[in-house]
């Protein structure tokens, strides 16, 4: 066949592979009214077309479901029980709903747009029942038996929880509660080699919750203005949370893991609020490296329930005060003696981090307390070295920032480092229950508080003058 | 409906969603003659189809514009004023135009191809006018009012500026000037959650220039052989520049930011030339971690205009001499006393970096000077610890490398570390105007020059023998 | 034209660009029987349509070849000799074949699926001939002349080698040999700006082998259960291996490079087995930062053949014992005196790493030996600082884990850090042939073994009690 014949032939309308689905062209259901029912129908179609996987190389390859840019309401929860399913869109569509909901209606009338966009799922699942978190999920992955469900991928679309609800603090505050019982992606059973990339998740009480993951990748997502952003639950290993923009609500976790080993949390830009930027419970031999964390409260990084042998290095931690008026009434309830970083566990490494706190002394709790930067509350054998801790007292008034100036003010607050005076802090506190720790060059003699007979210490040298 | 009926139905030609555009099938304009006019027409179509965003969840989802592999001339500047627009191709298409333009014509006659490829925009905008840089941009994002324009995405295509122009150094050098007044992507107004990923930008005077960004991601791009590669201007925060290949011209910046807070510059491979690999002006509380920087001149990393509380850790810095004959006549004009890293500002952290300089002593300027590796020129409270500085004097002649051997020679120069002798350098210089800095294990007693009464010092131990 | 007319027009079937190919719609060959022949025909078509690249901006843009989800046998090797070719699928499709092949048939009868999936290439190339590794490659890139072949991209599909073969250890062990002469992607000639992203490679003797690369990106892939995973051979520079999941066989390398300069190995999660997690031979001025490495044997990181000026920082190293019964009979043959990290070369930096070994003392070889963590065997000027080395002796019996409990057991092993007692190790050994090294805060006086007159030393402080 000549190449011109080939070219002619190719200009015929393409026969799209039967393993490629587009929610807007699939003949069952209406994706604009309920994309959940459409995707469930597609999954049933995929499974009905799969022959038995056999020993002679014959697989069940799965499929890709495409969600073009558009608004798609999801009433029926999507249930995924098939491996190798990729659901993808063409736009993460993030915009700040928090700023919008705290903007007066008369200003909104002039706004270009009010909602997130891209390939956008409007989560409208029924109210949460006694089934708990899973019932409120837009996407629910679950499969029993062997092998673990593998290689499900979510990419490049938006899951929008739309509204938060009144939790008792009053209707005016409903959109600031970070509560609505909705979850973006809920993985309830053991899984292998999943990927969640390029997504935009917003105004969900829980963004992504994954149980029992092996080799999970959560990369390059925008998961913010969610009650909790990323949660690894159950027990798992060898996963990566990298290059995300993340920021949870004042009562939730930006990044949470429990009973995992071998996680790599790398190069994320985690912004406020977030009761914690990162919270590990019983996590071991994992890494938190090269991240930038910004928080408005103590307890930015918490290692709880005997976390062991984790590495925290090359991170930038910044804690300052909430500059935005609508949110200044909220915090995570912790005081400044809790520790900006708090470690319960043994043999962890905290090396080469920059840790910064800037706060007007009148906001310190308890009053006149000396804030604790790294608080080792239990365990032994932790190695804390070469951390540079910078604490300054704000002298300017930062509260009552009008909504419209929010962005500029936040940036301005970051930039206004002149006229700051040093703030006295305890850079490292090793509590009496903890021993055989090593603290090097992370504060001088006065700044590090611990039993120097039972722990090893070398203070950061100080200038003679 | 049975699954077989579904399958039958699906084999009909797909109705592509109206929010998915392909520049080659759009009925207005000719994308090969002026893709700019085509995309502007598409944007007008998107906007005309958008209803008013309403309070009842109804959004303006935006659209995706696809650029298949091909050569597309851009005469008319694309103006983007709509959120949630994704422009994507299928190939970054980078190849070195610099090597090609410095190859004799008789050799070029045998070359397989002469130009970059992939989904390639040939930037042919009119000469720059008094409007300045924005006028020369291929893609210009601008929108006034609220909210900030959000979630515009550029992915996986090539923007080729084609030629540099004679800046007075003569027609033979025109293609080596890095000047043509062209910009690949210019964002002129405040923006949120933009993404620029997988792009190839080449032979533009400015690759990407973004003003007033919040949560911007510039990831996995190939931005090289541009006068300046990545510029963050105005004032912004919480952005990420990660996993890029970057290399600017001898007068430009590879990565530049001014008045930003909370940037994360991570895991980039920044190669020469570049007057600077990274230049921060008034930037605070940002991170430069895990990058690999290679430069031919002093001033690889410059913190200017009172940069504060930035973290520079786990980076690899290499400075050697330009080995390629056509470019040996150019440099950035700085001498070896300027500092390979230069810090104007306070409370920055420079920890756990490898810093390498290899240069024949006859090329050191001023003659017989002792090159300065880290130069702290002002401010206070900087913490410089655990940096390993290796300086060696080349003994081999490296100039007059023929073009065709460029790649092998550059690699060979990197690899030929035998027969190198130690070069005496000042590893850290703290100038008199700066005080209360801490310098630990980053050079021995002789290598670190500063007022030891006003700064804290611990020298790297030296062997007894 | 009104916008409604535009919309009407656009709802016609799309004319897909001639530079976009779909293997399932291309009229030559049968992609399910031999996708190799189909892609080779497409490449011939691309080349036949390319006019001569000219000096007047006219390029050869290349093309994109799409592989929808599905099973595609590859009998004929794909030979790529055209720049700007992107081959992409919609699913990396990884699942563990190793667990499956070590599961009894009666259990498999109940499994949901047996094979990897996604856009899956079943590699069925002819047996390896005298031509060596290239002959067994599924994808073979080669082109002579200038310029170097550029911007070939592989994205988001699966290459499955299907089976390993009996290497003499008996038919029952055939699937555990990691041998079959197959390579996923083999690049045999000098190349520039290639990208390999989002791929799944499995059950290949060699995953990706690239010679003479410049600015190569190998990112976000899943390359596991291959004999060797990533190999950079010949001589090259300025490349990046980042954010991958990698795990090789017990005789192979997870990440290997020789004679390269300026590589950045960053944020990879490298799991067992792998004779080495990372092996550099004659590599200089490269970075290994922010990775998580897990291994079952000594020799996790090997710098051989005079590696110079490399930076190893912020990595987490864990070595424990193989917990999975089917693989406990294999190892890499090295004993515990070899070094968990082994350095032959000069002026390298090993800073701020967490290094962990947990092993029952009865498995230490030679018996009763004190394991070596960092072994500097030659060279001079290496800088080893602020590494936290944690060694513990397992007290629980971990062998004979049943297959079905593999995942839970591996995780459990990671998590069971209670009841561990300290294991005596040599944290740093500098052999007599090496001198002028600096060892700081990486072990106390007893744990660091070297000539203290010829090297510089500062021991980690120890508590008084």
PDB file of C-alpha atoms in Angstrom, chain C residues 195-433:
ATOM      1  CA  UNK C 195      11.173  11.336  27.846  1.00  0.00           C
ATOM      2  CA  UNK C 196      10.032   8.073  29.377  1.00  0.00           C
ATOM      3  CA  UNK C 197       7.119   8.800  31.691  1.00  0.00           C
ATOM      4  CA  UNK C 198       4.237   6.999  33.292  1.00  0.00           C
ATOM      5  CA  UNK C 199       5.203   3.615  31.878  1.00  0.00           C
ATOM      6  CA  UNK C 200       4.726   0.202  33.470  1.00  0.00           C
ATOM      7  CA  UNK C 201       7.537  -2.274  32.737  1.00  0.00           C
ATOM      8  CA  UNK C 202       7.428  -5.790  34.104  1.00  0.00           C
ATOM      9  CA  UNK C 203       9.000  -9.198  33.691  1.00  0.00           C
ATOM     10  CA  UNK C 204      11.691  -7.987  31.349  1.00  0.00           C
ATOM     11  CA  UNK C 205      15.319  -8.914  31.870  1.00  0.00           C
ATOM     12  CA  UNK C 206      16.085  -5.253  31.125  1.00  0.00           C
ATOM     13  CA  UNK C 207      13.498  -2.539  31.550  1.00  0.00           C
ATOM     14  CA  UNK C 208      15.016   0.603  30.037  1.00  0.00           C
ATOM     15  CA  UNK C 209      18.547   0.763  28.639  1.00  0.00           C
ATOM     16  CA  UNK C 210      19.683   4.078  27.188  1.00  0.00           C
ATOM     17  CA  UNK C 211      23.093   4.801  25.687  1.00  0.00           C
ATOM     18  CA  UNK C 212      24.653   8.233  25.341  1.00  0.00           C
ATOM     19  CA  UNK C 213      21.776  10.336  26.632  1.00  0.00           C
ATOM     20  CA  UNK C 214      21.663  14.101  26.989  1.00  0.00           C
ATOM     21  CA  UNK C 215      18.816  15.654  28.984  1.00  0.00           C
ATOM     22  CA  UNK C 216      16.926  12.397  29.294  1.00  0.00           C
ATOM     23  CA  UNK C 217      13.925  12.300  31.645  1.00  0.00           C
ATOM     24  CA  UNK C 218      12.805   9.019  33.183  1.00  0.00           C
ATOM     25  CA  UNK C 219       9.976  10.083  35.469  1.00  0.00           C
ATOM     26  CA  UNK C 220       6.935   8.667  37.208  1.00  0.00           C
ATOM     27  CA  UNK C 221       7.331   5.167  35.846  1.00  0.00           C
ATOM     28  CA  UNK C 222       6.629   1.815  37.457  1.00  0.00           C
ATOM     29  CA  UNK C 223       9.551  -0.409  36.520  1.00  0.00           C
ATOM     30  CA  UNK C 224       9.575  -3.455  38.747  1.00  0.00           C
ATOM     31  CA  UNK C 225       9.955  -7.208  38.667  1.00  0.00           C
ATOM     32  CA  UNK C 226      12.521  -6.713  35.917  1.00  0.00           C
ATOM     33  CA  UNK C 227      16.019  -8.203  36.011  1.00  0.00           C
ATOM     34  CA  UNK C 228      17.452  -4.718  35.656  1.00  0.00           C
ATOM     35  CA  UNK C 229      15.251  -1.652  35.708  1.00  0.00           C
ATOM     36  CA  UNK C 230      17.000   1.516  34.494  1.00  0.00           C
ATOM     37  CA  UNK C 231      20.429   1.493  32.853  1.00  0.00           C
ATOM     38  CA  UNK C 232      22.270   4.520  31.489  1.00  0.00           C
ATOM     39  CA  UNK C 233      25.166   3.266  29.417  1.00  0.00           C
ATOM     40  CA  UNK C 234      27.945   4.621  27.263  1.00  0.00           C
ATOM     41  CA  UNK C 235      28.513   8.249  28.193  1.00  0.00           C
ATOM     42  CA  UNK C 236      25.999  10.978  28.869  1.00  0.00           C
ATOM     43  CA  UNK C 237      24.967  13.978  30.890  1.00  0.00           C
ATOM     44  CA  UNK C 238      22.341  16.209  32.449  1.00  0.00           C
ATOM     45  CA  UNK C 239      19.588  13.650  32.847  1.00  0.00           C
ATOM     46  CA  UNK C 240      16.943  12.971  35.456  1.00  0.00           C
ATOM     47  CA  UNK C 241      15.556   9.808  37.006  1.00  0.00           C
ATOM     48  CA  UNK C 242      12.787  10.995  39.310  1.00  0.00           C
ATOM     49  CA  UNK C 243       9.626   9.923  41.035  1.00  0.00           C
ATOM     50  CA  UNK C 244       9.779   6.337  39.826  1.00  0.00           C
ATOM     51  CA  UNK C 245       8.795   3.112  41.516  1.00  0.00           C
ATOM     52  CA  UNK C 246      11.650   0.738  40.815  1.00  0.00           C
ATOM     53  CA  UNK C 247      12.660  -2.722  41.962  1.00  0.00           C
ATOM     54  CA  UNK C 248      15.001  -5.121  40.143  1.00  0.00           C
ATOM     55  CA  UNK C 249      15.882  -8.791  40.517  1.00  0.00           C
ATOM     56  CA  UNK C 250      18.382 -10.164  42.982  1.00  0.00           C
ATOM     57  CA  UNK C 251      21.155 -10.181  40.388  1.00  0.00           C
ATOM     58  CA  UNK C 252      20.385  -6.887  38.685  1.00  0.00           C
ATOM     59  CA  UNK C 253      20.466  -3.179  39.200  1.00  0.00           C
ATOM     60  CA  UNK C 254      17.464  -1.055  40.010  1.00  0.00           C
ATOM     61  CA  UNK C 255      19.229   2.106  38.795  1.00  0.00           C
ATOM     62  CA  UNK C 256      22.548   1.863  36.989  1.00  0.00           C
ATOM     63  CA  UNK C 257      24.712   4.483  35.277  1.00  0.00           C
ATOM     64  CA  UNK C 258      28.209   4.497  33.843  1.00  0.00           C
ATOM     65  CA  UNK C 259      30.378   7.401  32.731  1.00  0.00           C
ATOM     66  CA  UNK C 260      27.655   9.987  33.088  1.00  0.00           C
ATOM     67  CA  UNK C 261      27.927  13.478  34.517  1.00  0.00           C
ATOM     68  CA  UNK C 262      25.209  15.650  35.972  1.00  0.00           C
ATOM     69  CA  UNK C 263      22.521  13.063  36.598  1.00  0.00           C
ATOM     70  CA  UNK C 264      19.786  13.810  39.106  1.00  0.00           C
ATOM     71  CA  UNK C 265      18.309  10.741  40.807  1.00  0.00           C
ATOM     72  CA  UNK C 266      15.528  12.171  42.896  1.00  0.00           C
ATOM     73  CA  UNK C 267      12.468  11.110  44.879  1.00  0.00           C
ATOM     74  CA  UNK C 268      12.390   7.548  43.638  1.00  0.00           C
ATOM     75  CA  UNK C 269      10.882   4.812  45.761  1.00  0.00           C
ATOM     76  CA  UNK C 270      13.179   1.861  45.086  1.00  0.00           C
ATOM     77  CA  UNK C 271      12.069  -1.391  46.600  1.00  0.00           C
ATOM     78  CA  UNK C 272      13.618  -4.845  46.726  1.00  0.00           C
ATOM     79  CA  UNK C 273      14.970  -6.956  45.428  1.00  0.00           C
ATOM     80  CA  UNK C 274      17.788  -5.488  43.326  1.00  0.00           C
ATOM     81  CA  UNK C 275      21.410  -6.584  43.776  1.00  0.00           C
ATOM     82  CA  UNK C 276      21.848  -2.846  44.153  1.00  0.00           C
ATOM     83  CA  UNK C 277      19.356  -0.053  44.506  1.00  0.00           C
ATOM     84  CA  UNK C 278      21.759   2.275  42.764  1.00  0.00           C
ATOM     85  CA  UNK C 279      25.033   1.446  41.051  1.00  0.00           C
ATOM     86  CA  UNK C 280      27.262   4.134  39.560  1.00  0.00           C
ATOM     87  CA  UNK C 281      30.398   3.249  37.605  1.00  0.00           C
ATOM     88  CA  UNK C 282      32.652   6.157  36.716  1.00  0.00           C
ATOM     89  CA  UNK C 283      29.822   8.613  37.303  1.00  0.00           C
ATOM     90  CA  UNK C 284      30.726  12.145  38.306  1.00  0.00           C
ATOM     91  CA  UNK C 285      29.049  15.268  39.641  1.00  0.00           C
ATOM     92  CA  UNK C 286      25.664  13.685  39.951  1.00  0.00           C
ATOM     93  CA  UNK C 287      23.032  13.732  42.672  1.00  0.00           C
ATOM     94  CA  UNK C 288      21.171  11.068  44.574  1.00  0.00           C
ATOM     95  CA  UNK C 289      18.768  13.062  46.720  1.00  0.00           C
ATOM     96  CA  UNK C 290      15.477  12.539  48.458  1.00  0.00           C
ATOM     97  CA  UNK C 291      15.054   8.902  47.487  1.00  0.00           C
ATOM     98  CA  UNK C 292      13.695   6.042  49.548  1.00  0.00           C
ATOM     99  CA  UNK C 293      15.689   2.847  49.109  1.00  0.00           C
ATOM    100  CA  UNK C 294      14.742  -0.556  50.500  1.00  0.00           C
ATOM    101  CA  UNK C 295      16.911  -3.608  49.980  1.00  0.00           C
ATOM    102  CA  UNK C 296      17.388  -7.142  51.256  1.00  0.00           C
ATOM    103  CA  UNK C 297      21.172  -7.280  50.733  1.00  0.00           C
ATOM    104  CA  UNK C 298      24.384  -5.314  51.289  1.00  0.00           C
ATOM    105  CA  UNK C 299      25.586  -3.161  48.412  1.00  0.00           C
ATOM    106  CA  UNK C 300      22.466  -1.007  48.208  1.00  0.00           C
ATOM    107  CA  UNK C 301      24.413   1.953  46.836  1.00  0.00           C
ATOM    108  CA  UNK C 302      27.672   1.231  45.016  1.00  0.00           C
ATOM    109  CA  UNK C 303      29.992   3.857  43.579  1.00  0.00           C
ATOM    110  CA  UNK C 304      32.551   1.948  41.490  1.00  0.00           C
ATOM    111  CA  UNK C 305      35.382   2.796  39.104  1.00  0.00           C
ATOM    112  CA  UNK C 306      36.344   6.148  40.555  1.00  0.00           C
ATOM    113  CA  UNK C 307      33.062   7.981  40.966  1.00  0.00           C
ATOM    114  CA  UNK C 308      33.793  11.587  41.860  1.00  0.00           C
ATOM    115  CA  UNK C 309      31.972  14.564  43.346  1.00  0.00           C
ATOM    116  CA  UNK C 310      28.589  12.946  43.624  1.00  0.00           C
ATOM    117  CA  UNK C 311      26.102  14.098  46.245  1.00  0.00           C
ATOM    118  CA  UNK C 312      24.121  11.568  48.263  1.00  0.00           C
ATOM    119  CA  UNK C 313      21.792  13.446  50.559  1.00  0.00           C
ATOM    120  CA  UNK C 314      18.417  13.256  52.254  1.00  0.00           C
ATOM    121  CA  UNK C 315      17.907   9.632  51.297  1.00  0.00           C
ATOM    122  CA  UNK C 316      16.328   6.927  53.416  1.00  0.00           C
ATOM    123  CA  UNK C 317      18.125   3.582  53.222  1.00  0.00           C
ATOM    124  CA  UNK C 318      16.600   0.462  54.736  1.00  0.00           C
ATOM    125  CA  UNK C 319      18.069  -3.004  54.603  1.00  0.00           C
ATOM    126  CA  UNK C 320      16.311  -5.939  56.182  1.00  0.00           C
ATOM    127  CA  UNK C 321      15.906  -9.600  55.326  1.00  0.00           C
ATOM    128  CA  UNK C 322      13.719 -11.019  52.574  1.00  0.00           C
ATOM    129  CA  UNK C 323      10.509 -11.985  54.353  1.00  0.00           C
ATOM    130  CA  UNK C 324       8.887 -13.850  51.463  1.00  0.00           C
ATOM    131  CA  UNK C 325       9.534 -17.590  51.385  1.00  0.00           C
ATOM    132  CA  UNK C 326       9.764 -18.100  47.603  1.00  0.00           C
ATOM    133  CA  UNK C 327      12.617 -15.619  47.321  1.00  0.00           C
ATOM    134  CA  UNK C 328      14.542 -16.391  50.480  1.00  0.00           C
ATOM    135  CA  UNK C 329      16.792 -18.811  48.619  1.00  0.00           C
ATOM    136  CA  UNK C 330      18.198 -15.938  46.538  1.00  0.00           C
ATOM    137  CA  UNK C 331      20.485 -13.047  47.300  1.00  0.00           C
ATOM    138  CA  UNK C 332      23.155 -10.982  45.590  1.00  0.00           C
ATOM    139  CA  UNK C 333      26.060 -12.949  47.027  1.00  0.00           C
ATOM    140  CA  UNK C 334      27.561 -10.079  48.995  1.00  0.00           C
ATOM    141  CA  UNK C 335      28.415 -10.324  52.667  1.00  0.00           C
ATOM    142  CA  UNK C 336      27.878  -7.791  55.394  1.00  0.00           C
ATOM    143  CA  UNK C 337      31.411  -6.465  55.226  1.00  0.00           C
ATOM    144  CA  UNK C 338      30.869  -5.208  51.681  1.00  0.00           C
ATOM    145  CA  UNK C 339      29.124  -2.067  52.882  1.00  0.00           C
ATOM    146  CA  UNK C 340      25.528  -1.072  52.631  1.00  0.00           C
ATOM    147  CA  UNK C 341      26.915   1.968  50.839  1.00  0.00           C
ATOM    148  CA  UNK C 342      30.268   1.441  49.127  1.00  0.00           C
ATOM    149  CA  UNK C 343      32.372   4.208  47.702  1.00  0.00           C
ATOM    150  CA  UNK C 344      35.254   3.902  45.295  1.00  0.00           C
ATOM    151  CA  UNK C 345      36.147   7.442  44.300  1.00  0.00           C
ATOM    152  CA  UNK C 346      36.975  10.917  45.466  1.00  0.00           C
ATOM    153  CA  UNK C 347      35.328  14.075  46.702  1.00  0.00           C
ATOM    154  CA  UNK C 348      31.878  12.583  47.043  1.00  0.00           C
ATOM    155  CA  UNK C 349      29.418  13.971  49.594  1.00  0.00           C
ATOM    156  CA  UNK C 350      27.245  11.750  51.768  1.00  0.00           C
ATOM    157  CA  UNK C 351      25.183  14.094  53.921  1.00  0.00           C
ATOM    158  CA  UNK C 352      21.998  13.964  55.955  1.00  0.00           C
ATOM    159  CA  UNK C 353      20.894  10.443  55.142  1.00  0.00           C
ATOM    160  CA  UNK C 354      19.020   8.022  57.347  1.00  0.00           C
ATOM    161  CA  UNK C 355      20.535   4.553  57.093  1.00  0.00           C
ATOM    162  CA  UNK C 356      18.805   1.637  58.708  1.00  0.00           C
ATOM    163  CA  UNK C 357      19.647  -2.030  59.024  1.00  0.00           C
ATOM    164  CA  UNK C 358      17.473  -4.565  60.795  1.00  0.00           C
ATOM    165  CA  UNK C 359      18.552  -8.171  60.683  1.00  0.00           C
ATOM    166  CA  UNK C 360      18.590 -11.228  62.855  1.00  0.00           C
ATOM    167  CA  UNK C 361      22.217 -11.814  63.808  1.00  0.00           C
ATOM    168  CA  UNK C 362      22.103 -15.417  62.629  1.00  0.00           C
ATOM    169  CA  UNK C 363      21.770 -14.209  59.030  1.00  0.00           C
ATOM    170  CA  UNK C 364      24.860 -12.017  59.155  1.00  0.00           C
ATOM    171  CA  UNK C 365      27.665 -13.125  56.848  1.00  0.00           C
ATOM    172  CA  UNK C 366      30.406 -13.884  57.678  1.00  0.00           C
ATOM    173  CA  UNK C 367      29.105 -15.225  60.944  1.00  0.00           C
ATOM    174  CA  UNK C 368      29.422 -12.832  63.861  1.00  0.00           C
ATOM    175  CA  UNK C 369      30.837 -10.110  61.652  1.00  0.00           C
ATOM    176  CA  UNK C 370      30.087  -6.503  62.431  1.00  0.00           C
ATOM    177  CA  UNK C 371      28.204  -5.208  59.360  1.00  0.00           C
ATOM    178  CA  UNK C 372      29.643  -2.169  57.571  1.00  0.00           C
ATOM    179  CA  UNK C 373      27.247   0.609  56.707  1.00  0.00           C
ATOM    180  CA  UNK C 374      29.407   3.038  54.684  1.00  0.00           C
ATOM    181  CA  UNK C 375      32.547   1.539  53.204  1.00  0.00           C
ATOM    182  CA  UNK C 376      35.029   3.927  51.587  1.00  0.00           C
ATOM    183  CA  UNK C 377      37.376   1.661  49.698  1.00  0.00           C
ATOM    184  CA  UNK C 378      39.530   4.095  47.722  1.00  0.00           C
ATOM    185  CA  UNK C 379      39.964   7.686  46.680  1.00  0.00           C
ATOM    186  CA  UNK C 380      40.209  10.741  48.845  1.00  0.00           C
ATOM    187  CA  UNK C 381      38.390  13.848  49.893  1.00  0.00           C
ATOM    188  CA  UNK C 382      35.010  12.262  50.527  1.00  0.00           C
ATOM    189  CA  UNK C 383      32.792  14.183  52.933  1.00  0.00           C
ATOM    190  CA  UNK C 384      30.504  12.077  55.086  1.00  0.00           C
ATOM    191  CA  UNK C 385      28.458  14.093  57.512  1.00  0.00           C
ATOM    192  CA  UNK C 386      25.299  14.061  59.559  1.00  0.00           C
ATOM    193  CA  UNK C 387      24.177  10.595  58.622  1.00  0.00           C
ATOM    194  CA  UNK C 388      21.974   8.864  61.165  1.00  0.00           C
ATOM    195  CA  UNK C 389      22.653   5.167  61.212  1.00  0.00           C
ATOM    196  CA  UNK C 390      20.265   2.904  63.065  1.00  0.00           C
ATOM    197  CA  UNK C 391      21.008  -0.795  63.352  1.00  0.00           C
ATOM    198  CA  UNK C 392      18.804  -3.247  65.150  1.00  0.00           C
ATOM    199  CA  UNK C 393      18.712  -7.006  65.565  1.00  0.00           C
ATOM    200  CA  UNK C 394      15.452  -8.703  64.758  1.00  0.00           C
ATOM    201  CA  UNK C 395      14.335 -11.098  67.425  1.00  0.00           C
ATOM    202  CA  UNK C 396      11.320 -12.545  65.669  1.00  0.00           C
ATOM    203  CA  UNK C 397      11.342 -15.352  63.134  1.00  0.00           C
ATOM    204  CA  UNK C 398      10.413 -13.984  59.747  1.00  0.00           C
ATOM    205  CA  UNK C 399      10.951 -16.821  57.277  1.00  0.00           C
ATOM    206  CA  UNK C 400       8.405 -19.196  55.772  1.00  0.00           C
ATOM    207  CA  UNK C 401       5.792 -16.592  55.147  1.00  0.00           C
ATOM    208  CA  UNK C 402       2.955 -18.076  53.095  1.00  0.00           C
ATOM    209  CA  UNK C 403       2.356 -16.480  49.712  1.00  0.00           C
ATOM    210  CA  UNK C 404      -1.059 -15.195  50.420  1.00  0.00           C
ATOM    211  CA  UNK C 405       0.147 -13.241  53.394  1.00  0.00           C
ATOM    212  CA  UNK C 406       3.027 -11.677  51.531  1.00  0.00           C
ATOM    213  CA  UNK C 407       1.883  -8.085  51.472  1.00  0.00           C
ATOM    214  CA  UNK C 408       0.608  -7.989  55.013  1.00  0.00           C
ATOM    215  CA  UNK C 409       3.757  -9.656  56.234  1.00  0.00           C
ATOM    216  CA  UNK C 410       6.079  -7.282  54.480  1.00  0.00           C
ATOM    217  CA  UNK C 411       4.220  -4.362  55.922  1.00  0.00           C
ATOM    218  CA  UNK C 412       4.100  -6.001  59.293  1.00  0.00           C
ATOM    219  CA  UNK C 413       7.827  -6.557  59.200  1.00  0.00           C
ATOM    220  CA  UNK C 414       8.304  -2.891  58.515  1.00  0.00           C
ATOM    221  CA  UNK C 415       6.058  -1.913  61.334  1.00  0.00           C
ATOM    222  CA  UNK C 416       7.218  -4.315  64.028  1.00  0.00           C
ATOM    223  CA  UNK C 417       9.939  -2.192  65.446  1.00  0.00           C
ATOM    224  CA  UNK C 418       9.216  -3.071  68.995  1.00  0.00           C
ATOM    225  CA  UNK C 419      11.282  -5.741  70.723  1.00  0.00           C
ATOM    226  CA  UNK C 420      14.289  -4.801  68.629  1.00  0.00           C
ATOM    227  CA  UNK C 421      17.664  -4.546  70.253  1.00  0.00           C
ATOM    228  CA  UNK C 422      20.620  -2.561  69.028  1.00  0.00           C
ATOM    229  CA  UNK C 423      22.966  -4.247  66.575  1.00  0.00           C
ATOM    230  CA  UNK C 424      26.648  -3.381  66.655  1.00  0.00           C
ATOM    231  CA  UNK C 425      27.864  -2.118  63.318  1.00  0.00           C
ATOM    232  CA  UNK C 426      30.707  -0.178  61.808  1.00  0.00           C
ATOM    233  CA  UNK C 427      28.926   2.960  60.674  1.00  0.00           C
ATOM    234  CA  UNK C 428      31.823   4.204  58.544  1.00  0.00           C
ATOM    235  CA  UNK C 429      34.870   2.252  57.439  1.00  0.00           C
ATOM    236  CA  UNK C 430      37.589   4.106  55.552  1.00  0.00           C
ATOM    237  CA  UNK C 431      40.005   1.587  54.153  1.00  0.00           C
ATOM    238  CA  UNK C 432      43.717   2.145  54.280  1.00  0.00           C
ATOM    239  CA  UNK C 433      44.008   3.038  50.614  1.00  0.00           C
TER     240      UNK C 433
END
